[in-house]
Amino acid sequence: MFQLAKYNLRSFRLSNITTTYVRFSTSNYNSLSESELKSIPIQGVIKQPVNSSIFQPYDVVVVGGGHAGCEAAHAAARMGVRTLLITHKLETIGEMSCNPSFGGIGKGHLMREIDALDGLCARLCDKTGVHYKVLNRSKGRAVWGYRAQIDRKLYKQAMQNEILNTQNLHVMAAAVRDIVIDKEQSRITGITLDNHCLIPTQSVIITTGTFLRGCINLGMDEQKPAGRINDQPAIDLAKSIEELGFKMGRLKTGTPARLETKTIDFSKTITHKGDNPPLPFSFLNKHVWIKPDEQLNCHLTMTTSQLADIVRKNAHLSRHVTQDTQGPRYCPSIESKILRFKNQTHPVWLEPEGFDSDLTYPQGLSCTLPIDIQLRMLRTIPSLENVNMVRPGYGVEYDYIDPREVKPSLETKRVTNLFFAGQINGTTGYEEAAAQGIIAGINSACKVLNKPMFTISRGEGYIGVMIDDLTLHGTSEPYRMFTARSEYRLSLRADNADLRLTQSGYDIGCVSEQRYNQFQSFKKNYDQAKECLQNLKKPIHVWRHLLTSPPELNPSRDETIKSLYSLVHQAPYMMDNEKWLALVPDDQNVRSMLLSDNELCERLCLDAVYEHLTKRQKNEIDEVKRDESFIIPDSFDYQILQISNEAKQRLEEVRPTTLGSASRIPGITPATIFSLLRALKRQSQTSIFNV
Amino acid sequence: MIFNQLWKNKNLFISRHSSTLSTIFALATGYQVRSGVAIIRISGSLATQSLLTLTRETKLEKFQPKKLYLTKIYDNKTNDLIDQCMTVWFKGPKSFTGEDVVEFHIHGSKAIASVMFSILSSFPNYRLAEAGEFSKRAYLNGRLDLTEAEGLIDLINAQTEQQRKQSLYQMQGSLKDLYERWRIDLVKSLAHSEAYIDFHEDQHIENDILTGVIQKVQITYDNISLHLQDHRRGEILRDGCRIAILGAPNAGKSSLLNILTQKPTAIVSSIAGTTRDVIESTIDLGGYPVIICDTAGLRITNDPIESEGVSRAFDRANLCDLLIIVIDASTLNMNENLNEQIDQHLSNLFTIKSSSLNSLTKLIILNKIDLVNEKSQMKFSDNIIPISCISNINIQKFLSKLTQTIADKCTEPSFTTPYLTNERHRIYLTQTVEDLKMFLLLINNNRDLVLAVEHLRLAIRSLGTITGVVYTEELLDVIFRDFCIGK
């Protein structure tokens, strides 16, 4: 358990503590009497008396209330450990700092996986979206991208409602100054706040996003420290992380201007309507919260050569462009797009910010030019000739930590029980942040509960792909998820995220009983129906006679025996659901089950479509998993290996945690891996394996 | 303690997953086959399936583990006899790898190994082992102790880095350049397809991007297919051209062998049926390596030993690249239509054992031409050469004709159009072509784009196994270089 002895609480100044606000879930505050409970409004801010009792050691402290922080805190709390979330301002918990949308290609997959682990964002998007659209419908189910425009305000409210009403989860508004570690063991013991007050804790998750030494750029003149417009950056924390020896780098991102909706002439744009019916993100939901025709529209317009001229003439005024010595490969801003590619025109999506918002978000116009030039530039775009710019676009520069400093569990290699999650690890995007948050949250709790680390392999999920990429290769540009990054794309589909992850999530303890029960009942039906279809076997010519419409009267005799299941991917036979469903026996209610459950039917067909290739992949995935189960201890000395110095250097650099990850480092040969295996086994015999 | 826990978990893990790992096979005796015996080792949960299928047995009880059996093995598709060999199997976990292991101790011939490889790779869930994979499995299954592991490390080294370097070195850059060019073309096509999948809808990637991809892939597909249809030229050159001398008894086959080897390799006598076994000799003919075999005279006989000799002659002929058919000229009537007589003679010979040697190149020798008087009448087509082994008539002409035929088989090695030299490469290239074909089929029929692209990915992986693996970064580099993608 936690050792308090080394730190004397009284040695810290507690003078400012009365200004610290703490919000917590009433349902879990045991020290309060019944009567006190009644007097507390569920969503009130409680002024905590100066009393060190609230600073009983927390199990997990999450620093940051963004998408990573919220998922992390909620996941840790779900696991049943005492969790505290600390954020600068309570009212920015769950803020969508940039685009008003969630999901997309690859990103939608991440959300489905977060949902399969009982995370928040997918569920919340189902009740706050204003426009739901699945991308890539024409390209095959494996790459469908669930996406939605979200009402910022509603999302933030929904998130705060969750965070403030979760058992085991307390919330505090404060700035974190320092990380306190036991230097000898290199282990977290607590954090200190701006007011020098110490909060002892067993583990800490840092999810500070762009706030670490954040700095906003707007034109050449304006450059000021801030994590987000109007928000203070975290400078002390950055220093204290640096002092611990973490390798850090600097990344840039940007956000476009916000436009006044009523000054846009939408008649000059192409209107895009939401899906009908809109598909929910969460496995828990059959429908989203709004009716199809209540959805708001998105609009598409294109930039013109006039805009390109303005950008080219003023490029010297953009800090991001002028600084761009070796910028990211995919361009974050309209300036880079114009300067790097020949195309004169680029798409601009005009996205609604919410039902009662009068703002529009012009996606594709991220920009750091001076304000007057931004406005001139905007007004060259068809439909924006008379637009009012409510807020200019700006760029943010911030510190990130080389993600090779963290393990696949997201715990840092340097400091035991310190976790990093989200944009701080060099990613971009809400979904990438949330996905890391949930993993860090689960693992911080696992540490406290003495459970094994919960990791997802490349073969099990996009979350695994992302974390593996980051922890093995690092990143020199904001890391964004694409489906191209996964080698097992056909197996890692949005539709089967629950089958891939919910069971293991439940086993580790982050999935609620309610979700698990729902999952189990689905899985039971699914397995039963699948088995039934697989056992339904007839010669091909019989199937052809039965399934084609109009029935093929004399199909050429093909006596090969095939199951109905294996025929599903042969499109011409299976277009007509009713036709093949009629052939399914109803002895165990399988047919009526399939008839009544459209989703089940669809998911079975999907599995069947991809099965002949996913089977091939499954073998590889299992082999990857097996290598992943071979763990390299943290203290392993690569110098003892009889391998080339180059290989040693590479292994030293990355310090892979498993044999599997070691084998994926570029330039590492099977011989090196074998040498590693041999040494590992030798060490086990002399039992150096005391971690 | 923790390690023990880990070890326990690992075993749990393996027992849970081992049933789904693919079954792997490889030549356990190394790839420089030309030995008395070569061993093909197969390991995995489905290993015994190959034992049953190839031996045409239905029950595994027929074979006790750890006991050697002499069996015939057959091609499961054509039912042709492949070889007579020793087989043995080991039941997991009491085996080298800890899984079920089957070994075929075949004759050390490249040809037999090739046939076996192509049959084994057609089995579901079977694949060629990666370098060192058997040892890796042995290690992971806890079958290999430290000393053994130490002994193996050298072997592994030899099999991986060195072998790869060596084969690349062997390719002298020409093959490597060719494969690398194909791979880069395919990677580019893949990157464009991936960009289309990931960014087409929100970043406006042009629709016609896929048309370009299809065209490019089609070209690469055609090129690799053409490269594979090389009639094994490179391999013949590397491993030697195999020639069998066939003919009726007492036609002078052994005399011809002795002339070619320039020493009394085979016993020559006037008694029909002197040669019983296959006699093999290696010679250098005009710079080309040649493995030449003398065989028993072909006839129907009641003598069981001679009969076996005839069978062996046919079996060997089937594995050769070129046949020399020796005909006793004195048995032909030189005044009649000679070609017809020769055709008749050949078909008589070959029907002794209903065997089809039609696809093989044949060189026809009319021996004992000195015993024929009507020389003035004789006109022969190009691949019929009259000679006399005893009187040394026309031997020079025969040798130059033979050299030329072999040269055609091997083709002069050239830097610009290199040929395949390695069976491993052939297997991976064949997989590449098959997946490219599937890609084109699916994409041209407007089927699921991701499924199609998956085949493109698989194709690149197979090709990459020869020249080097693709990392996603390489792909992303192309995507971001060629397309404008950003928020």
PDB file of N, CA, C and O in Angstrom, chain B residues 373-424:
ATOM      1  N   ASN B 373      23.298 -49.804 -93.998  1.00  0.00           N
ATOM      2  CA  ASN B 373      24.010 -49.589 -95.250  1.00  0.00           C
ATOM      3  C   ASN B 373      23.453 -48.452 -96.103  1.00  0.00           C
ATOM      4  O   ASN B 373      24.202 -47.740 -96.749  1.00  0.00           O
ATOM      5  N   GLU B 374      22.133 -48.305 -96.097  1.00  0.00           N
ATOM      6  CA  GLU B 374      21.522 -47.354 -97.028  1.00  0.00           C
ATOM      7  C   GLU B 374      21.639 -45.922 -96.529  1.00  0.00           C
ATOM      8  O   GLU B 374      20.667 -45.236 -96.293  1.00  0.00           O
ATOM      9  N   LYS B 375      22.870 -45.458 -96.347  1.00  0.00           N
ATOM     10  CA  LYS B 375      23.061 -44.142 -95.736  1.00  0.00           C
ATOM     11  C   LYS B 375      22.625 -43.020 -96.645  1.00  0.00           C
ATOM     12  O   LYS B 375      22.169 -41.971 -96.202  1.00  0.00           O
ATOM     13  N   SER B 376      22.767 -43.215 -97.919  1.00  0.00           N
ATOM     14  CA  SER B 376      22.493 -42.142 -98.856  1.00  0.00           C
ATOM     15  C   SER B 376      21.043 -41.663 -98.796  1.00  0.00           C
ATOM     16  O   SER B 376      20.750 -40.497 -99.036  1.00  0.00           O
ATOM     17  N   GLN B 377      20.122 -42.597 -98.420  1.00  0.00           N
ATOM     18  CA  GLN B 377      18.695 -42.276 -98.440  1.00  0.00           C
ATOM     19  C   GLN B 377      18.273 -41.403 -97.248  1.00  0.00           C
ATOM     20  O   GLN B 377      17.200 -40.825 -97.272  1.00  0.00           O
ATOM     21  N   MET B 378      19.094 -41.406 -96.217  1.00  0.00           N
ATOM     22  CA  MET B 378      18.581 -40.920 -94.943  1.00  0.00           C
ATOM     23  C   MET B 378      18.457 -39.400 -94.882  1.00  0.00           C
ATOM     24  O   MET B 378      19.386 -38.666 -95.142  1.00  0.00           O
ATOM     25  N   LYS B 379      17.213 -38.970 -94.485  1.00  0.00           N
ATOM     26  CA  LYS B 379      16.991 -37.552 -94.217  1.00  0.00           C
ATOM     27  C   LYS B 379      16.292 -37.465 -92.868  1.00  0.00           C
ATOM     28  O   LYS B 379      15.282 -38.132 -92.653  1.00  0.00           O
ATOM     29  N   PHE B 380      16.858 -36.715 -91.998  1.00  0.00           N
ATOM     30  CA  PHE B 380      16.291 -36.692 -90.642  1.00  0.00           C
ATOM     31  C   PHE B 380      15.839 -35.297 -90.256  1.00  0.00           C
ATOM     32  O   PHE B 380      16.432 -34.308 -90.670  1.00  0.00           O
ATOM     33  N   SER B 381      14.798 -35.284 -89.441  1.00  0.00           N
ATOM     34  CA  SER B 381      14.412 -33.973 -88.900  1.00  0.00           C
ATOM     35  C   SER B 381      15.471 -33.557 -87.883  1.00  0.00           C
ATOM     36  O   SER B 381      16.323 -34.339 -87.481  1.00  0.00           O
ATOM     37  N   ASP B 382      15.347 -32.313 -87.454  1.00  0.00           N
ATOM     38  CA  ASP B 382      16.428 -31.680 -86.723  1.00  0.00           C
ATOM     39  C   ASP B 382      16.790 -32.357 -85.404  1.00  0.00           C
ATOM     40  O   ASP B 382      17.942 -32.394 -85.006  1.00  0.00           O
ATOM     41  N   ASN B 383      15.757 -32.921 -84.722  1.00  0.00           N
ATOM     42  CA  ASN B 383      16.070 -33.499 -83.414  1.00  0.00           C
ATOM     43  C   ASN B 383      16.360 -34.999 -83.465  1.00  0.00           C
ATOM     44  O   ASN B 383      16.317 -35.688 -82.474  1.00  0.00           O
ATOM     45  N   ILE B 384      16.619 -35.501 -84.690  1.00  0.00           N
ATOM     46  CA  ILE B 384      17.023 -36.906 -84.804  1.00  0.00           C
ATOM     47  C   ILE B 384      18.453 -36.941 -85.323  1.00  0.00           C
ATOM     48  O   ILE B 384      18.759 -36.354 -86.361  1.00  0.00           O
ATOM     49  N   ILE B 385      19.317 -37.570 -84.524  1.00  0.00           N
ATOM     50  CA  ILE B 385      20.718 -37.604 -84.928  1.00  0.00           C
ATOM     51  C   ILE B 385      21.189 -39.048 -85.042  1.00  0.00           C
ATOM     52  O   ILE B 385      21.102 -39.800 -84.074  1.00  0.00           O
ATOM     53  N   PRO B 386      21.681 -39.430 -86.192  1.00  0.00           N
ATOM     54  CA  PRO B 386      22.236 -40.783 -86.326  1.00  0.00           C
ATOM     55  C   PRO B 386      23.683 -40.772 -85.844  1.00  0.00           C
ATOM     56  O   PRO B 386      24.456 -39.894 -86.237  1.00  0.00           O
ATOM     57  N   ILE B 387      24.026 -41.700 -84.984  1.00  0.00           N
ATOM     58  CA  ILE B 387      25.411 -41.786 -84.514  1.00  0.00           C
ATOM     59  C   ILE B 387      25.825 -43.249 -84.420  1.00  0.00           C
ATOM     60  O   ILE B 387      25.004 -44.150 -84.581  1.00  0.00           O
ATOM     61  N   SER B 388      27.112 -43.433 -84.126  1.00  0.00           N
ATOM     62  CA  SER B 388      27.554 -44.762 -83.730  1.00  0.00           C
ATOM     63  C   SER B 388      28.505 -44.605 -82.568  1.00  0.00           C
ATOM     64  O   SER B 388      29.519 -43.913 -82.668  1.00  0.00           O
ATOM     65  N   CYS B 389      28.127 -45.222 -81.456  1.00  0.00           N
ATOM     66  CA  CYS B 389      28.960 -45.103 -80.261  1.00  0.00           C
ATOM     67  C   CYS B 389      30.264 -45.866 -80.449  1.00  0.00           C
ATOM     68  O   CYS B 389      31.315 -45.446 -79.984  1.00  0.00           O
ATOM     69  N   ILE B 390      30.161 -46.999 -81.158  1.00  0.00           N
ATOM     70  CA  ILE B 390      31.353 -47.826 -81.308  1.00  0.00           C
ATOM     71  C   ILE B 390      32.324 -47.211 -82.303  1.00  0.00           C
ATOM     72  O   ILE B 390      33.521 -47.084 -82.040  1.00  0.00           O
ATOM     73  N   SER B 391      31.792 -46.733 -83.435  1.00  0.00           N
ATOM     74  CA  SER B 391      32.681 -46.196 -84.464  1.00  0.00           C
ATOM     75  C   SER B 391      32.864 -44.679 -84.361  1.00  0.00           C
ATOM     76  O   SER B 391      33.464 -44.068 -85.243  1.00  0.00           O
ATOM     77  N   ASN B 392      32.325 -44.096 -83.273  1.00  0.00           N
ATOM     78  CA  ASN B 392      32.487 -42.659 -83.075  1.00  0.00           C
ATOM     79  C   ASN B 392      31.980 -41.816 -84.231  1.00  0.00           C
ATOM     80  O   ASN B 392      32.548 -40.780 -84.552  1.00  0.00           O
ATOM     81  N   ILE B 393      30.904 -42.265 -84.893  1.00  0.00           N
ATOM     82  CA  ILE B 393      30.357 -41.484 -85.998  1.00  0.00           C
ATOM     83  C   ILE B 393      29.407 -40.412 -85.438  1.00  0.00           C
ATOM     84  O   ILE B 393      28.563 -40.712 -84.581  1.00  0.00           O
ATOM     85  N   ASN B 394      29.606 -39.201 -85.939  1.00  0.00           N
ATOM     86  CA  ASN B 394      28.667 -38.120 -85.619  1.00  0.00           C
ATOM     87  C   ASN B 394      28.620 -37.700 -84.140  1.00  0.00           C
ATOM     88  O   ASN B 394      27.732 -36.965 -83.744  1.00  0.00           O
ATOM     89  N   ILE B 395      29.570 -38.184 -83.359  1.00  0.00           N
ATOM     90  CA  ILE B 395      29.503 -37.871 -81.918  1.00  0.00           C
ATOM     91  C   ILE B 395      29.608 -36.366 -81.682  1.00  0.00           C
ATOM     92  O   ILE B 395      28.878 -35.790 -80.875  1.00  0.00           O
ATOM     93  N   GLN B 396      30.528 -35.705 -82.443  1.00  0.00           N
ATOM     94  CA  GLN B 396      30.692 -34.261 -82.281  1.00  0.00           C
ATOM     95  C   GLN B 396      29.384 -33.542 -82.562  1.00  0.00           C
ATOM     96  O   GLN B 396      28.984 -32.623 -81.838  1.00  0.00           O
ATOM     97  N   LYS B 397      28.737 -33.966 -83.634  1.00  0.00           N
ATOM     98  CA  LYS B 397      27.478 -33.322 -84.021  1.00  0.00           C
ATOM     99  C   LYS B 397      26.438 -33.495 -82.913  1.00  0.00           C
ATOM    100  O   LYS B 397      25.710 -32.562 -82.550  1.00  0.00           O
ATOM    101  N   PHE B 398      26.408 -34.719 -82.335  1.00  0.00           N
ATOM    102  CA  PHE B 398      25.475 -35.001 -81.258  1.00  0.00           C
ATOM    103  C   PHE B 398      25.755 -34.100 -80.048  1.00  0.00           C
ATOM    104  O   PHE B 398      24.853 -33.502 -79.466  1.00  0.00           O
ATOM    105  N   LEU B 399      27.067 -33.991 -79.723  1.00  0.00           N
ATOM    106  CA  LEU B 399      27.407 -33.190 -78.542  1.00  0.00           C
ATOM    107  C   LEU B 399      27.021 -31.724 -78.724  1.00  0.00           C
ATOM    108  O   LEU B 399      26.491 -31.084 -77.822  1.00  0.00           O
ATOM    109  N   SER B 400      27.280 -31.200 -79.920  1.00  0.00           N
ATOM    110  CA  SER B 400      26.945 -29.782 -80.110  1.00  0.00           C
ATOM    111  C   SER B 400      25.433 -29.584 -80.119  1.00  0.00           C
ATOM    112  O   SER B 400      24.911 -28.600 -79.599  1.00  0.00           O
ATOM    113  N   LYS B 401      24.726 -30.559 -80.655  1.00  0.00           N
ATOM    114  CA  LYS B 401      23.265 -30.468 -80.637  1.00  0.00           C
ATOM    115  C   LYS B 401      22.747 -30.516 -79.191  1.00  0.00           C
ATOM    116  O   LYS B 401      21.853 -29.739 -78.791  1.00  0.00           O
ATOM    117  N   LEU B 402      23.320 -31.420 -78.413  1.00  0.00           N
ATOM    118  CA  LEU B 402      22.914 -31.564 -77.013  1.00  0.00           C
ATOM    119  C   LEU B 402      23.188 -30.269 -76.241  1.00  0.00           C
ATOM    120  O   LEU B 402      22.340 -29.762 -75.508  1.00  0.00           O
ATOM    121  N   THR B 403      24.389 -29.723 -76.451  1.00  0.00           N
ATOM    122  CA  THR B 403      24.753 -28.484 -75.758  1.00  0.00           C
ATOM    123  C   THR B 403      23.781 -27.366 -76.113  1.00  0.00           C
ATOM    124  O   THR B 403      23.330 -26.608 -75.261  1.00  0.00           O
ATOM    125  N   GLN B 404      23.440 -27.315 -77.387  1.00  0.00           N
ATOM    126  CA  GLN B 404      22.535 -26.255 -77.826  1.00  0.00           C
ATOM    127  C   GLN B 404      21.156 -26.416 -77.187  1.00  0.00           C
ATOM    128  O   GLN B 404      20.531 -25.441 -76.752  1.00  0.00           O
ATOM    129  N   THR B 405      20.701 -27.672 -77.110  1.00  0.00           N
ATOM    130  CA  THR B 405      19.390 -27.922 -76.501  1.00  0.00           C
ATOM    131  C   THR B 405      19.398 -27.519 -75.025  1.00  0.00           C
ATOM    132  O   THR B 405      18.454 -26.893 -74.534  1.00  0.00           O
ATOM    133  N   ILE B 406      20.486 -27.874 -74.348  1.00  0.00           N
ATOM    134  CA  ILE B 406      20.575 -27.504 -72.925  1.00  0.00           C
ATOM    135  C   ILE B 406      20.623 -25.987 -72.780  1.00  0.00           C
ATOM    136  O   ILE B 406      19.969 -25.405 -71.910  1.00  0.00           O
ATOM    137  N   ALA B 407      21.383 -25.370 -73.688  1.00  0.00           N
ATOM    138  CA  ALA B 407      21.476 -23.908 -73.635  1.00  0.00           C
ATOM    139  C   ALA B 407      20.096 -23.278 -73.777  1.00  0.00           C
ATOM    140  O   ALA B 407      19.763 -22.315 -73.083  1.00  0.00           O
ATOM    141  N   ASP B 408      19.277 -23.861 -74.676  1.00  0.00           N
ATOM    142  CA  ASP B 408      17.918 -23.342 -74.834  1.00  0.00           C
ATOM    143  C   ASP B 408      17.136 -23.466 -73.535  1.00  0.00           C
ATOM    144  O   ASP B 408      16.346 -22.612 -73.168  1.00  0.00           O
ATOM    145  N   LYS B 409      17.351 -24.611 -72.862  1.00  0.00           N
ATOM    146  CA  LYS B 409      16.645 -24.856 -71.598  1.00  0.00           C
ATOM    147  C   LYS B 409      17.030 -23.844 -70.532  1.00  0.00           C
ATOM    148  O   LYS B 409      16.206 -23.404 -69.742  1.00  0.00           O
ATOM    149  N   CYS B 410      18.310 -23.580 -70.470  1.00  0.00           N
ATOM    150  CA  CYS B 410      18.779 -22.701 -69.389  1.00  0.00           C
ATOM    151  C   CYS B 410      18.729 -21.243 -69.796  1.00  0.00           C
ATOM    152  O   CYS B 410      18.511 -20.376 -68.965  1.00  0.00           O
ATOM    153  N   THR B 411      18.913 -20.984 -71.029  1.00  0.00           N
ATOM    154  CA  THR B 411      19.064 -19.657 -71.569  1.00  0.00           C
ATOM    155  C   THR B 411      20.280 -18.974 -70.952  1.00  0.00           C
ATOM    156  O   THR B 411      20.513 -19.077 -69.770  1.00  0.00           O
ATOM    157  N   GLU B 412      21.026 -18.306 -71.792  1.00  0.00           N
ATOM    158  CA  GLU B 412      22.153 -17.532 -71.291  1.00  0.00           C
ATOM    159  C   GLU B 412      21.680 -16.627 -70.171  1.00  0.00           C
ATOM    160  O   GLU B 412      20.712 -15.912 -70.329  1.00  0.00           O
ATOM    161  N   PRO B 413      22.352 -16.663 -69.037  1.00  0.00           N
ATOM    162  CA  PRO B 413      21.941 -15.725 -68.002  1.00  0.00           C
ATOM    163  C   PRO B 413      22.190 -14.303 -68.490  1.00  0.00           C
ATOM    164  O   PRO B 413      23.219 -14.023 -69.095  1.00  0.00           O
ATOM    165  N   SER B 414      21.224 -13.428 -68.266  1.00  0.00           N
ATOM    166  CA  SER B 414      21.450 -12.064 -68.714  1.00  0.00           C
ATOM    167  C   SER B 414      20.994 -11.119 -67.630  1.00  0.00           C
ATOM    168  O   SER B 414      20.115 -11.440 -66.840  1.00  0.00           O
ATOM    169  N   PHE B 415      21.628  -9.994 -67.570  1.00  0.00           N
ATOM    170  CA  PHE B 415      21.370  -9.081 -66.469  1.00  0.00           C
ATOM    171  C   PHE B 415      20.016  -8.405 -66.612  1.00  0.00           C
ATOM    172  O   PHE B 415      19.336  -8.112 -65.647  1.00  0.00           O
ATOM    173  N   THR B 416      19.617  -8.196 -67.857  1.00  0.00           N
ATOM    174  CA  THR B 416      18.385  -7.428 -68.052  1.00  0.00           C
ATOM    175  C   THR B 416      17.126  -8.273 -67.881  1.00  0.00           C
ATOM    176  O   THR B 416      16.108  -7.787 -67.441  1.00  0.00           O
ATOM    177  N   THR B 417      17.198  -9.549 -68.258  1.00  0.00           N
ATOM    178  CA  THR B 417      16.037 -10.402 -68.030  1.00  0.00           C
ATOM    179  C   THR B 417      16.445 -11.594 -67.174  1.00  0.00           C
ATOM    180  O   THR B 417      16.661 -12.678 -67.666  1.00  0.00           O
ATOM    181  N   PRO B 418      16.561 -11.334 -65.888  1.00  0.00           N
ATOM    182  CA  PRO B 418      17.005 -12.411 -65.006  1.00  0.00           C
ATOM    183  C   PRO B 418      15.913 -13.455 -64.824  1.00  0.00           C
ATOM    184  O   PRO B 418      14.730 -13.176 -65.010  1.00  0.00           O
ATOM    185  N   TYR B 419      16.334 -14.657 -64.474  1.00  0.00           N
ATOM    186  CA  TYR B 419      15.361 -15.717 -64.252  1.00  0.00           C
ATOM    187  C   TYR B 419      15.329 -16.129 -62.804  1.00  0.00           C
ATOM    188  O   TYR B 419      16.266 -15.898 -62.043  1.00  0.00           O
ATOM    189  N   LEU B 420      14.235 -16.744 -62.439  1.00  0.00           N
ATOM    190  CA  LEU B 420      14.054 -17.255 -61.084  1.00  0.00           C
ATOM    191  C   LEU B 420      15.113 -18.293 -60.769  1.00  0.00           C
ATOM    192  O   LEU B 420      15.386 -19.161 -61.574  1.00  0.00           O
ATOM    193  N   THR B 421      15.693 -18.222 -59.587  1.00  0.00           N
ATOM    194  CA  THR B 421      16.716 -19.207 -59.274  1.00  0.00           C
ATOM    195  C   THR B 421      16.375 -20.003 -58.025  1.00  0.00           C
ATOM    196  O   THR B 421      17.115 -20.866 -57.625  1.00  0.00           O
ATOM    197  N   ASN B 422      15.275 -19.697 -57.406  1.00  0.00           N
ATOM    198  CA  ASN B 422      15.072 -20.238 -56.079  1.00  0.00           C
ATOM    199  C   ASN B 422      13.614 -20.665 -55.899  1.00  0.00           C
ATOM    200  O   ASN B 422      12.697 -19.916 -56.201  1.00  0.00           O
ATOM    201  N   GLU B 423      13.443 -21.882 -55.378  1.00  0.00           N
ATOM    202  CA  GLU B 423      12.099 -22.399 -55.204  1.00  0.00           C
ATOM    203  C   GLU B 423      11.284 -21.554 -54.222  1.00  0.00           C
ATOM    204  O   GLU B 423      10.096 -21.339 -54.396  1.00  0.00           O
ATOM    205  N   ARG B 424      11.959 -21.068 -53.177  1.00  0.00           N
ATOM    206  CA  ARG B 424      11.265 -20.204 -52.220  1.00  0.00           C
ATOM    207  C   ARG B 424      10.697 -18.982 -52.922  1.00  0.00           C
ATOM    208  O   ARG B 424       9.557 -18.592 -52.710  1.00  0.00           O
TER     209      ARG B 424
END
